[in-house]
PDB file of N, CA and C in Angstrom:
ATOM      1  N   UNK A   1       0.939  -1.071   0.032  1.00  0.00           N
ATOM      2  CA  UNK A   1      -0.062  -0.161   0.024  1.00  0.00           C
ATOM      3  C   UNK A   1       0.917   1.068   0.113  1.00  0.00           C
ATOM      4  N   UNK A   2       1.961   1.313   0.787  1.00  0.00           N
ATOM      5  CA  UNK A   2       2.659   2.349   0.926  1.00  0.00           C
ATOM      6  C   UNK A   2       3.555   2.723  -0.488  1.00  0.00           C
ATOM      7  N   UNK A   3       3.713   1.507  -1.167  1.00  0.00           N
ATOM      8  CA  UNK A   3       4.487   1.701  -2.656  1.00  0.00           C
ATOM      9  C   UNK A   3       3.382   2.410  -3.498  1.00  0.00           C
ATOM     10  N   UNK A   4       2.179   2.001  -3.441  1.00  0.00           N
ATOM     11  CA  UNK A   4       0.957   2.886  -4.415  1.00  0.00           C
ATOM     12  C   UNK A   4       1.010   4.091  -4.133  1.00  0.00           C
ATOM     13  N   UNK A   5       1.071   4.391  -2.471  1.00  0.00           N
ATOM     14  CA  UNK A   5       0.825   5.920  -2.472  1.00  0.00           C
ATOM     15  C   UNK A   5       2.154   6.558  -2.845  1.00  0.00           C
ATOM     16  N   UNK A   6       2.998   6.087  -2.610  1.00  0.00           N
ATOM     17  CA  UNK A   6       4.257   6.370  -3.167  1.00  0.00           C
ATOM     18  C   UNK A   6       4.709   6.986  -4.796  1.00  0.00           C
ATOM     19  N   UNK A   7       3.812   5.695  -5.622  1.00  0.00           N
ATOM     20  CA  UNK A   7       3.770   6.442  -6.955  1.00  0.00           C
ATOM     21  C   UNK A   7       2.903   7.122  -7.325  1.00  0.00           C
ATOM     22  N   UNK A   8       1.647   7.024  -6.476  1.00  0.00           N
ATOM     23  CA  UNK A   8       0.401   8.469  -6.740  1.00  0.00           C
ATOM     24  C   UNK A   8       0.990   9.774  -6.435  1.00  0.00           C
ATOM     25  N   UNK A   9       1.847   9.716  -5.216  1.00  0.00           N
ATOM     26  CA  UNK A   9       2.262  11.229  -4.838  1.00  0.00           C
ATOM     27  C   UNK A   9       3.312  11.686  -5.737  1.00  0.00           C
ATOM     28  N   UNK A  10       4.022  10.880  -6.458  1.00  0.00           N
ATOM     29  CA  UNK A  10       5.173  11.224  -7.247  1.00  0.00           C
ATOM     30  C   UNK A  10       4.369  11.753  -8.664  1.00  0.00           C
ATOM     31  N   UNK A  11       3.401  10.783  -9.309  1.00  0.00           N
ATOM     32  CA  UNK A  11       2.790  11.040 -10.517  1.00  0.00           C
ATOM     33  C   UNK A  11       2.143  12.456 -10.285  1.00  0.00           C
ATOM     34  N   UNK A  12       1.683  12.732  -9.008  1.00  0.00           N
ATOM     35  CA  UNK A  12       1.126  13.926  -8.607  1.00  0.00           C
ATOM     36  C   UNK A  12       2.012  15.027  -8.588  1.00  0.00           C
ATOM     37  N   UNK A  13       3.339  14.874  -8.645  1.00  0.00           N
ATOM     38  CA  UNK A  13       4.043  15.878  -8.284  1.00  0.00           C
ATOM     39  C   UNK A  13       3.783  16.221  -7.065  1.00  0.00           C
ATOM     40  N   UNK A  14       3.653  15.768  -5.987  1.00  0.00           N
ATOM     41  CA  UNK A  14       3.572  16.275  -4.348  1.00  0.00           C
ATOM     42  C   UNK A  14       5.051  15.760  -3.830  1.00  0.00           C
ATOM     43  N   UNK A  15       6.012  16.857  -3.760  1.00  0.00           N
ATOM     44  CA  UNK A  15       7.303  16.193  -3.435  1.00  0.00           C
ATOM     45  C   UNK A  15       7.521  16.134  -1.959  1.00  0.00           C
ATOM     46  N   UNK A  16       6.306  16.640  -1.162  1.00  0.00           N
ATOM     47  CA  UNK A  16       6.238  16.758   0.320  1.00  0.00           C
ATOM     48  C   UNK A  16       5.880  14.976   0.682  1.00  0.00           C
ATOM     49  N   UNK A  17       4.924  14.672   0.139  1.00  0.00           N
ATOM     50  CA  UNK A  17       3.935  13.386   0.168  1.00  0.00           C
ATOM     51  C   UNK A  17       5.196  12.407  -0.291  1.00  0.00           C
ATOM     52  N   UNK A  18       5.564  12.493  -1.585  1.00  0.00           N
ATOM     53  CA  UNK A  18       6.542  11.389  -2.351  1.00  0.00           C
ATOM     54  C   UNK A  18       7.749  11.069  -0.990  1.00  0.00           C
ATOM     55  N   UNK A  19       8.430  12.112  -0.507  1.00  0.00           N
ATOM     56  CA  UNK A  19       9.558  12.000   0.305  1.00  0.00           C
ATOM     57  C   UNK A  19       8.787  11.164   1.296  1.00  0.00           C
ATOM     58  N   UNK A  20       7.931  11.670   2.136  1.00  0.00           N
ATOM     59  CA  UNK A  20       7.285  10.785   3.515  1.00  0.00           C
ATOM     60  C   UNK A  20       6.785   9.497   2.790  1.00  0.00           C
ATOM     61  N   UNK A  21       6.579   8.896   1.890  1.00  0.00           N
ATOM     62  CA  UNK A  21       5.964   7.694   1.652  1.00  0.00           C
ATOM     63  C   UNK A  21       7.345   6.862   1.153  1.00  0.00           C
ATOM     64  N   UNK A  22       8.615   7.730   0.554  1.00  0.00           N
ATOM     65  CA  UNK A  22       9.519   6.795   0.269  1.00  0.00           C
ATOM     66  C   UNK A  22      10.302   6.613   1.478  1.00  0.00           C
ATOM     67  N   UNK A  23       9.994   7.686   2.484  1.00  0.00           N
ATOM     68  CA  UNK A  23      10.645   7.277   3.409  1.00  0.00           C
ATOM     69  C   UNK A  23      10.294   6.147   4.679  1.00  0.00           C
ATOM     70  N   UNK A  24       8.822   5.830   4.712  1.00  0.00           N
ATOM     71  CA  UNK A  24       8.244   4.811   4.974  1.00  0.00           C
ATOM     72  C   UNK A  24       8.377   3.522   4.139  1.00  0.00           C
ATOM     73  N   UNK A  25       8.526   3.533   2.703  1.00  0.00           N
ATOM     74  CA  UNK A  25       8.601   2.439   1.906  1.00  0.00           C
ATOM     75  C   UNK A  25       9.827   1.673   2.449  1.00  0.00           C
ATOM     76  N   UNK A  26      11.012   2.635   2.463  1.00  0.00           N
ATOM     77  CA  UNK A  26      12.548   2.236   3.034  1.00  0.00           C
ATOM     78  C   UNK A  26      12.469   1.501   3.929  1.00  0.00           C
ATOM     79  N   UNK A  27      11.933   2.351   5.093  1.00  0.00           N
ATOM     80  CA  UNK A  27      11.948   1.613   6.409  1.00  0.00           C
ATOM     81  C   UNK A  27      11.133   0.521   6.553  1.00  0.00           C
ATOM     82  N   UNK A  28      10.167   0.074   5.827  1.00  0.00           N
ATOM     83  CA  UNK A  28       9.836  -1.397   5.692  1.00  0.00           C
ATOM     84  C   UNK A  28      10.321  -2.474   5.111  1.00  0.00           C
ATOM     85  N   UNK A  29      11.151  -1.914   3.874  1.00  0.00           N
ATOM     86  CA  UNK A  29      12.142  -2.841   3.576  1.00  0.00           C
ATOM     87  C   UNK A  29      13.086  -2.831   4.353  1.00  0.00           C
ATOM     88  N   UNK A  30      13.799  -2.274   4.762  1.00  0.00           N
ATOM     89  CA  UNK A  30      14.961  -2.214   5.729  1.00  0.00           C
ATOM     90  C   UNK A  30      14.557  -3.074   7.205  1.00  0.00           C
ATOM     91  N   UNK A  31      13.463  -3.084   7.326  1.00  0.00           N
ATOM     92  CA  UNK A  31      12.886  -3.696   8.862  1.00  0.00           C
ATOM     93  C   UNK A  31      12.846  -5.319   8.658  1.00  0.00           C
ATOM     94  N   UNK A  32      12.211  -5.345   7.497  1.00  0.00           N
ATOM     95  CA  UNK A  32      12.084  -6.805   6.533  1.00  0.00           C
ATOM     96  C   UNK A  32      13.581  -7.360   6.386  1.00  0.00           C
ATOM     97  N   UNK A  33      14.601  -6.764   5.551  1.00  0.00           N
ATOM     98  CA  UNK A  33      15.408  -7.369   5.677  1.00  0.00           C
ATOM     99  C   UNK A  33      16.525  -7.374   6.610  1.00  0.00           C
ATOM    100  N   UNK A  34      16.169  -6.703   7.949  1.00  0.00           N
ATOM    101  CA  UNK A  34      16.729  -7.038   9.347  1.00  0.00           C
ATOM    102  C   UNK A  34      16.226  -8.065   9.922  1.00  0.00           C
ATOM    103  N   UNK A  35      15.121  -8.517   9.735  1.00  0.00           N
ATOM    104  CA  UNK A  35      14.550  -9.703  10.407  1.00  0.00           C
ATOM    105  C   UNK A  35      15.094 -10.628  10.304  1.00  0.00           C
ATOM    106  N   UNK A  36      15.766 -11.105   9.167  1.00  0.00           N
ATOM    107  CA  UNK A  36      16.193 -12.615   8.557  1.00  0.00           C
ATOM    108  C   UNK A  36      17.058 -12.883   7.366  1.00  0.00           C
ATOM    109  N   UNK A  37      17.612 -13.966   6.835  1.00  0.00           N
ATOM    110  CA  UNK A  37      18.112 -13.606   5.617  1.00  0.00           C
ATOM    111  C   UNK A  37      17.177 -14.361   4.423  1.00  0.00           C
ATOM    112  N   UNK A  38      16.134 -15.166   4.997  1.00  0.00           N
ATOM    113  CA  UNK A  38      15.011 -15.577   4.171  1.00  0.00           C
ATOM    114  C   UNK A  38      15.532 -16.935   3.351  1.00  0.00           C
ATOM    115  N   UNK A  39      16.641 -17.733   3.955  1.00  0.00           N
ATOM    116  CA  UNK A  39      17.025 -18.662   3.281  1.00  0.00           C
ATOM    117  C   UNK A  39      16.753 -20.016   3.663  1.00  0.00           C
ATOM    118  N   UNK A  40      15.827 -19.835   4.951  1.00  0.00           N
ATOM    119  CA  UNK A  40      15.198 -21.008   5.669  1.00  0.00           C
ATOM    120  C   UNK A  40      13.988 -20.487   6.328  1.00  0.00           C
ATOM    121  N   UNK A  41      13.056 -21.685   6.801  1.00  0.00           N
ATOM    122  CA  UNK A  41      12.403 -21.254   7.645  1.00  0.00           C
ATOM    123  C   UNK A  41      12.634 -21.075   9.010  1.00  0.00           C
ATOM    124  N   UNK A  42      13.997 -21.344   9.253  1.00  0.00           N
ATOM    125  CA  UNK A  42      14.226 -20.733  10.689  1.00  0.00           C
ATOM    126  C   UNK A  42      14.689 -19.201  10.634  1.00  0.00           C
ATOM    127  N   UNK A  43      15.299 -18.740   9.450  1.00  0.00           N
ATOM    128  CA  UNK A  43      15.754 -17.609   9.338  1.00  0.00           C
ATOM    129  C   UNK A  43      14.561 -16.809   8.172  1.00  0.00           C
ATOM    130  N   UNK A  44      13.577 -16.881   8.064  1.00  0.00           N
ATOM    131  CA  UNK A  44      12.609 -16.517   7.177  1.00  0.00           C
ATOM    132  C   UNK A  44      12.419 -14.826   7.423  1.00  0.00           C
ATOM    133  N   UNK A  45      12.240 -14.087   6.350  1.00  0.00           N
ATOM    134  CA  UNK A  45      11.979 -12.672   6.434  1.00  0.00           C
ATOM    135  C   UNK A  45      10.544 -12.693   7.099  1.00  0.00           C
ATOM    136  N   UNK A  46      10.426 -11.720   8.237  1.00  0.00           N
ATOM    137  CA  UNK A  46       9.437 -11.799   8.994  1.00  0.00           C
ATOM    138  C   UNK A  46       8.432 -10.498   8.173  1.00  0.00           C
ATOM    139  N   UNK A  47       7.308 -10.635   7.581  1.00  0.00           N
ATOM    140  CA  UNK A  47       6.314  -9.427   7.305  1.00  0.00           C
ATOM    141  C   UNK A  47       5.173  -9.490   8.222  1.00  0.00           C
ATOM    142  N   UNK A  48       4.381  -8.421   8.177  1.00  0.00           N
ATOM    143  CA  UNK A  48       3.277  -8.018   8.884  1.00  0.00           C
ATOM    144  C   UNK A  48       2.080  -8.246   7.846  1.00  0.00           C
ATOM    145  N   UNK A  49       2.604  -8.222   6.760  1.00  0.00           N
ATOM    146  CA  UNK A  49       1.671  -8.017   5.334  1.00  0.00           C
ATOM    147  C   UNK A  49       2.042  -8.838   4.215  1.00  0.00           C
ATOM    148  N   UNK A  50       1.202  -9.923   3.922  1.00  0.00           N
ATOM    149  CA  UNK A  50       1.714 -10.574   2.620  1.00  0.00           C
ATOM    150  C   UNK A  50       1.941  -9.875   1.503  1.00  0.00           C
ATOM    151  N   UNK A  51       1.559  -8.683   1.298  1.00  0.00           N
ATOM    152  CA  UNK A  51       1.767  -7.848   0.453  1.00  0.00           C
ATOM    153  C   UNK A  51       3.193  -7.348   0.338  1.00  0.00           C
ATOM    154  N   UNK A  52       3.961  -7.394   1.606  1.00  0.00           N
ATOM    155  CA  UNK A  52       5.246  -6.955   1.554  1.00  0.00           C
ATOM    156  C   UNK A  52       6.157  -8.131   1.091  1.00  0.00           C
ATOM    157  N   UNK A  53       5.727  -9.495   0.873  1.00  0.00           N
ATOM    158  CA  UNK A  53       6.610 -10.558   0.383  1.00  0.00           C
ATOM    159  C   UNK A  53       7.033 -10.055  -1.095  1.00  0.00           C
ATOM    160  N   UNK A  54       5.561 -10.006  -1.767  1.00  0.00           N
ATOM    161  CA  UNK A  54       5.858  -9.466  -3.354  1.00  0.00           C
ATOM    162  C   UNK A  54       6.696  -8.157  -3.501  1.00  0.00           C
ATOM    163  N   UNK A  55       6.477  -7.010  -2.527  1.00  0.00           N
ATOM    164  CA  UNK A  55       7.391  -6.087  -2.553  1.00  0.00           C
ATOM    165  C   UNK A  55       8.775  -6.223  -2.644  1.00  0.00           C
ATOM    166  N   UNK A  56       9.166  -7.011  -1.594  1.00  0.00           N
ATOM    167  CA  UNK A  56      10.546  -7.509  -1.394  1.00  0.00           C
ATOM    168  C   UNK A  56      11.083  -8.329  -2.318  1.00  0.00           C
ATOM    169  N   UNK A  57      10.635  -8.969  -2.898  1.00  0.00           N
ATOM    170  CA  UNK A  57      11.048  -9.713  -4.059  1.00  0.00           C
ATOM    171  C   UNK A  57      11.053  -8.873  -5.358  1.00  0.00           C
ATOM    172  N   UNK A  58      10.210  -8.006  -5.298  1.00  0.00           N
ATOM    173  CA  UNK A  58      10.295  -7.128  -6.819  1.00  0.00           C
ATOM    174  C   UNK A  58      11.392  -6.196  -6.548  1.00  0.00           C
ATOM    175  N   UNK A  59      11.704  -5.796  -5.277  1.00  0.00           N
ATOM    176  CA  UNK A  59      13.113  -5.047  -4.667  1.00  0.00           C
ATOM    177  C   UNK A  59      13.934  -5.922  -5.191  1.00  0.00           C
ATOM    178  N   UNK A  60      13.947  -6.996  -4.869  1.00  0.00           N
ATOM    179  CA  UNK A  60      15.470  -7.617  -5.368  1.00  0.00           C
ATOM    180  C   UNK A  60      15.358  -8.164  -6.450  1.00  0.00           C
ATOM    181  N   UNK A  61      14.712  -8.292  -7.499  1.00  0.00           N
ATOM    182  CA  UNK A  61      14.797  -8.920  -8.405  1.00  0.00           C
ATOM    183  C   UNK A  61      14.392 -10.320  -9.058  1.00  0.00           C
ATOM    184  N   UNK A  62      13.300 -10.757  -7.809  1.00  0.00           N
ATOM    185  CA  UNK A  62      13.396 -11.789  -7.907  1.00  0.00           C
ATOM    186  C   UNK A  62      12.314 -12.511  -8.406  1.00  0.00           C
ATOM    187  N   UNK A  63      12.218 -13.855  -9.362  1.00  0.00           N
ATOM    188  CA  UNK A  63      11.246 -14.226  -9.865  1.00  0.00           C
ATOM    189  C   UNK A  63      10.526 -15.477  -9.432  1.00  0.00           C
ATOM    190  N   UNK A  64       9.603 -16.009  -9.298  1.00  0.00           N
ATOM    191  CA  UNK A  64       9.439 -17.370  -8.643  1.00  0.00           C
ATOM    192  C   UNK A  64       8.376 -18.183  -9.406  1.00  0.00           C
ATOM    193  N   UNK A  65       8.176 -19.446  -9.352  1.00  0.00           N
ATOM    194  CA  UNK A  65       7.541 -20.445 -10.254  1.00  0.00           C
ATOM    195  C   UNK A  65       6.494 -20.902  -9.192  1.00  0.00           C
ATOM    196  N   UNK A  66       6.646 -21.285  -7.950  1.00  0.00           N
ATOM    197  CA  UNK A  66       5.924 -21.688  -7.258  1.00  0.00           C
ATOM    198  C   UNK A  66       5.877 -21.199  -5.796  1.00  0.00           C
ATOM    199  N   UNK A  67       4.770 -21.528  -4.853  1.00  0.00           N
ATOM    200  CA  UNK A  67       4.853 -20.895  -3.649  1.00  0.00           C
ATOM    201  C   UNK A  67       3.803 -22.264  -2.665  1.00  0.00           C
ATOM    202  N   UNK A  68       4.211 -22.179  -1.749  1.00  0.00           N
ATOM    203  CA  UNK A  68       3.532 -23.239  -0.746  1.00  0.00           C
ATOM    204  C   UNK A  68       3.995 -22.522   0.662  1.00  0.00           C
ATOM    205  N   UNK A  69       2.491 -23.113   1.532  1.00  0.00           N
ATOM    206  CA  UNK A  69       2.652 -22.635   2.698  1.00  0.00           C
ATOM    207  C   UNK A  69       3.601 -23.910   3.677  1.00  0.00           C
ATOM    208  N   UNK A  70       4.234 -23.685   4.193  1.00  0.00           N
ATOM    209  CA  UNK A  70       4.958 -24.360   5.313  1.00  0.00           C
ATOM    210  C   UNK A  70       4.785 -24.111   6.628  1.00  0.00           C
ATOM    211  N   UNK A  71       3.907 -24.615   7.362  1.00  0.00           N
ATOM    212  CA  UNK A  71       3.538 -24.317   8.917  1.00  0.00           C
ATOM    213  C   UNK A  71       3.307 -22.627   8.880  1.00  0.00           C
ATOM    214  N   UNK A  72       4.213 -21.726   9.231  1.00  0.00           N
ATOM    215  CA  UNK A  72       3.692 -20.352   9.252  1.00  0.00           C
ATOM    216  C   UNK A  72       4.356 -19.687   8.240  1.00  0.00           C
ATOM    217  N   UNK A  73       5.099 -20.051   7.449  1.00  0.00           N
ATOM    218  CA  UNK A  73       6.094 -19.712   6.504  1.00  0.00           C
ATOM    219  C   UNK A  73       5.523 -19.882   5.057  1.00  0.00           C
ATOM    220  N   UNK A  74       5.402 -18.903   4.200  1.00  0.00           N
ATOM    221  CA  UNK A  74       5.770 -18.820   2.869  1.00  0.00           C
ATOM    222  C   UNK A  74       7.013 -19.268   1.978  1.00  0.00           C
ATOM    223  N   UNK A  75       6.768 -20.278   1.278  1.00  0.00           N
ATOM    224  CA  UNK A  75       8.191 -20.643   0.625  1.00  0.00           C
ATOM    225  C   UNK A  75       8.172 -20.479  -0.753  1.00  0.00           C
ATOM    226  N   UNK A  76       8.800 -19.803  -1.276  1.00  0.00           N
ATOM    227  CA  UNK A  76       8.746 -19.799  -3.005  1.00  0.00           C
ATOM    228  C   UNK A  76       9.977 -19.971  -3.537  1.00  0.00           C
ATOM    229  N   UNK A  77       9.885 -20.939  -4.653  1.00  0.00           N
ATOM    230  CA  UNK A  77      10.571 -21.619  -5.345  1.00  0.00           C
ATOM    231  C   UNK A  77      10.928 -20.426  -6.532  1.00  0.00           C
ATOM    232  N   UNK A  78      12.632 -20.078  -6.428  1.00  0.00           N
ATOM    233  CA  UNK A  78      12.563 -18.920  -7.204  1.00  0.00           C
ATOM    234  C   UNK A  78      13.361 -19.490  -8.745  1.00  0.00           C
ATOM    235  N   UNK A  79      12.987 -18.841  -9.876  1.00  0.00           N
ATOM    236  CA  UNK A  79      13.321 -19.086 -10.990  1.00  0.00           C
ATOM    237  C   UNK A  79      14.759 -18.164 -11.318  1.00  0.00           C
ATOM    238  N   UNK A  80      14.207 -16.913 -10.765  1.00  0.00           N
ATOM    239  CA  UNK A  80      15.627 -16.095 -10.926  1.00  0.00           C
ATOM    240  C   UNK A  80      15.963 -15.456  -9.557  1.00  0.00           C
ATOM    241  N   UNK A  81      17.063 -15.478  -9.215  1.00  0.00           N
ATOM    242  CA  UNK A  81      17.461 -15.169  -7.880  1.00  0.00           C
ATOM    243  C   UNK A  81      18.148 -13.566  -7.782  1.00  0.00           C
ATOM    244  N   UNK A  82      17.832 -12.795  -8.979  1.00  0.00           N
ATOM    245  CA  UNK A  82      18.447 -11.517  -9.088  1.00  0.00           C
ATOM    246  C   UNK A  82      19.905 -11.613  -8.934  1.00  0.00           C
ATOM    247  N   UNK A  83      20.461 -10.120  -8.426  1.00  0.00           N
ATOM    248  CA  UNK A  83      21.969 -10.025  -8.408  1.00  0.00           C
ATOM    249  C   UNK A  83      22.313 -10.263  -7.049  1.00  0.00           C
ATOM    250  N   UNK A  84      21.249 -10.411  -5.923  1.00  0.00           N
ATOM    251  CA  UNK A  84      22.053 -10.234  -4.507  1.00  0.00           C
ATOM    252  C   UNK A  84      21.293 -11.435  -3.702  1.00  0.00           C
ATOM    253  N   UNK A  85      20.861 -12.116  -3.786  1.00  0.00           N
ATOM    254  CA  UNK A  85      19.891 -13.200  -3.123  1.00  0.00           C
ATOM    255  C   UNK A  85      20.811 -14.340  -3.653  1.00  0.00           C
ATOM    256  N   UNK A  86      21.161 -14.882  -2.669  1.00  0.00           N
ATOM    257  CA  UNK A  86      22.090 -16.267  -2.612  1.00  0.00           C
ATOM    258  C   UNK A  86      21.170 -17.852  -2.894  1.00  0.00           C
ATOM    259  N   UNK A  87      20.039 -17.551  -2.403  1.00  0.00           N
ATOM    260  CA  UNK A  87      19.272 -19.121  -2.753  1.00  0.00           C
ATOM    261  C   UNK A  87      18.245 -19.421  -3.423  1.00  0.00           C
ATOM    262  N   UNK A  88      18.059 -20.480  -3.887  1.00  0.00           N
ATOM    263  CA  UNK A  88      16.846 -20.692  -4.978  1.00  0.00           C
ATOM    264  C   UNK A  88      15.533 -21.130  -4.395  1.00  0.00           C
ATOM    265  N   UNK A  89      15.497 -20.514  -2.887  1.00  0.00           N
ATOM    266  CA  UNK A  89      14.193 -20.254  -2.309  1.00  0.00           C
ATOM    267  C   UNK A  89      14.178 -19.150  -1.602  1.00  0.00           C
ATOM    268  N   UNK A  90      13.204 -18.383  -1.346  1.00  0.00           N
ATOM    269  CA  UNK A  90      12.924 -17.422  -0.340  1.00  0.00           C
ATOM    270  C   UNK A  90      11.906 -17.701   0.676  1.00  0.00           C
ATOM    271  N   UNK A  91      12.185 -17.484   1.957  1.00  0.00           N
ATOM    272  CA  UNK A  91      11.214 -18.052   3.019  1.00  0.00           C
ATOM    273  C   UNK A  91      10.811 -16.581   3.649  1.00  0.00           C
ATOM    274  N   UNK A  92       9.369 -16.470   4.052  1.00  0.00           N
ATOM    275  CA  UNK A  92       8.913 -15.530   4.826  1.00  0.00           C
ATOM    276  C   UNK A  92       8.002 -15.913   6.043  1.00  0.00           C
ATOM    277  N   UNK A  93       8.124 -15.304   6.869  1.00  0.00           N
ATOM    278  CA  UNK A  93       7.399 -15.924   8.201  1.00  0.00           C
ATOM    279  C   UNK A  93       6.222 -14.839   8.201  1.00  0.00           C
ATOM    280  N   UNK A  94       5.135 -15.738   7.992  1.00  0.00           N
ATOM    281  CA  UNK A  94       3.687 -14.951   7.587  1.00  0.00           C
ATOM    282  C   UNK A  94       2.698 -15.120   8.881  1.00  0.00           C
ATOM    283  N   UNK A  95       3.389 -15.760  10.337  1.00  0.00           N
ATOM    284  CA  UNK A  95       2.694 -16.054  11.406  1.00  0.00           C
ATOM    285  C   UNK A  95       1.599 -14.758  11.635  1.00  0.00           C
ATOM    286  N   UNK A  96       2.155 -13.176  11.694  1.00  0.00           N
ATOM    287  CA  UNK A  96       1.464 -12.283  11.925  1.00  0.00           C
ATOM    288  C   UNK A  96       0.287 -12.050  10.922  1.00  0.00           C
ATOM    289  N   UNK A  97       0.358 -12.188  10.041  1.00  0.00           N
ATOM    290  CA  UNK A  97      -0.821 -11.986   8.968  1.00  0.00           C
ATOM    291  C   UNK A  97      -2.040 -13.293   9.213  1.00  0.00           C
ATOM    292  N   UNK A  98      -1.370 -14.500   9.291  1.00  0.00           N
ATOM    293  CA  UNK A  98      -1.941 -15.559   9.770  1.00  0.00           C
ATOM    294  C   UNK A  98      -2.761 -15.284  11.158  1.00  0.00           C
ATOM    295  N   UNK A  99      -2.087 -14.682  11.863  1.00  0.00           N
ATOM    296  CA  UNK A  99      -2.889 -14.559  13.003  1.00  0.00           C
ATOM    297  C   UNK A  99      -4.003 -13.654  12.803  1.00  0.00           C
ATOM    298  N   UNK A 100      -3.961 -12.699  12.187  1.00  0.00           N
ATOM    299  CA  UNK A 100      -4.514 -11.494  12.048  1.00  0.00           C
ATOM    300  C   UNK A 100      -6.163 -11.998  11.385  1.00  0.00           C
ATOM    301  N   UNK A 101      -5.665 -12.858  10.258  1.00  0.00           N
ATOM    302  CA  UNK A 101      -6.511 -13.747   9.441  1.00  0.00           C
ATOM    303  C   UNK A 101      -7.523 -14.234  10.322  1.00  0.00           C
ATOM    304  N   UNK A 102      -7.099 -15.099  11.581  1.00  0.00           N
ATOM    305  CA  UNK A 102      -7.532 -16.091  12.231  1.00  0.00           C
ATOM    306  C   UNK A 102      -8.615 -14.876  13.366  1.00  0.00           C
ATOM    307  N   UNK A 103      -8.252 -14.349  13.466  1.00  0.00           N
ATOM    308  CA  UNK A 103      -8.745 -13.196  14.563  1.00  0.00           C
ATOM    309  C   UNK A 103      -9.725 -12.609  13.795  1.00  0.00           C
ATOM    310  N   UNK A 104      -9.689 -12.143  12.690  1.00  0.00           N
ATOM    311  CA  UNK A 104     -10.918 -11.643  11.867  1.00  0.00           C
ATOM    312  C   UNK A 104     -11.772 -12.689  11.474  1.00  0.00           C
ATOM    313  N   UNK A 105     -11.499 -13.808  11.412  1.00  0.00           N
ATOM    314  CA  UNK A 105     -12.784 -14.973  10.666  1.00  0.00           C
ATOM    315  C   UNK A 105     -13.262 -15.633  12.198  1.00  0.00           C
ATOM    316  N   UNK A 106     -12.346 -15.129  13.555  1.00  0.00           N
ATOM    317  CA  UNK A 106     -12.921 -15.484  14.546  1.00  0.00           C
ATOM    318  C   UNK A 106     -13.050 -16.936  15.076  1.00  0.00           C
ATOM    319  N   UNK A 107     -11.705 -17.580  14.410  1.00  0.00           N
ATOM    320  CA  UNK A 107     -11.533 -18.772  14.879  1.00  0.00           C
ATOM    321  C   UNK A 107     -10.683 -19.145  15.839  1.00  0.00           C
TER     322      UNK A 107
END
């Protein structure tokens, strides 16, 4: 969502909002990158929103062929690991989004 707001502010040439959303966007990415290395379920990147998985993969230039839920982690099989990512899979801890979904559904 923050990335979409950043793009909109940029298109509207609202420099103040562009800088504000750019700061938030960078902070989200930085926080995710500091949460793990994404190479295994034990060191998965922690996300608070599933959208952040796709945002981070896009930023890193990663492409995937399949996705699976393994416990509380999303595992993506990579077809292109970009320039900087070491593995052929990337893992995300989605326990927080799963907990929010469970709470919403009242389970």
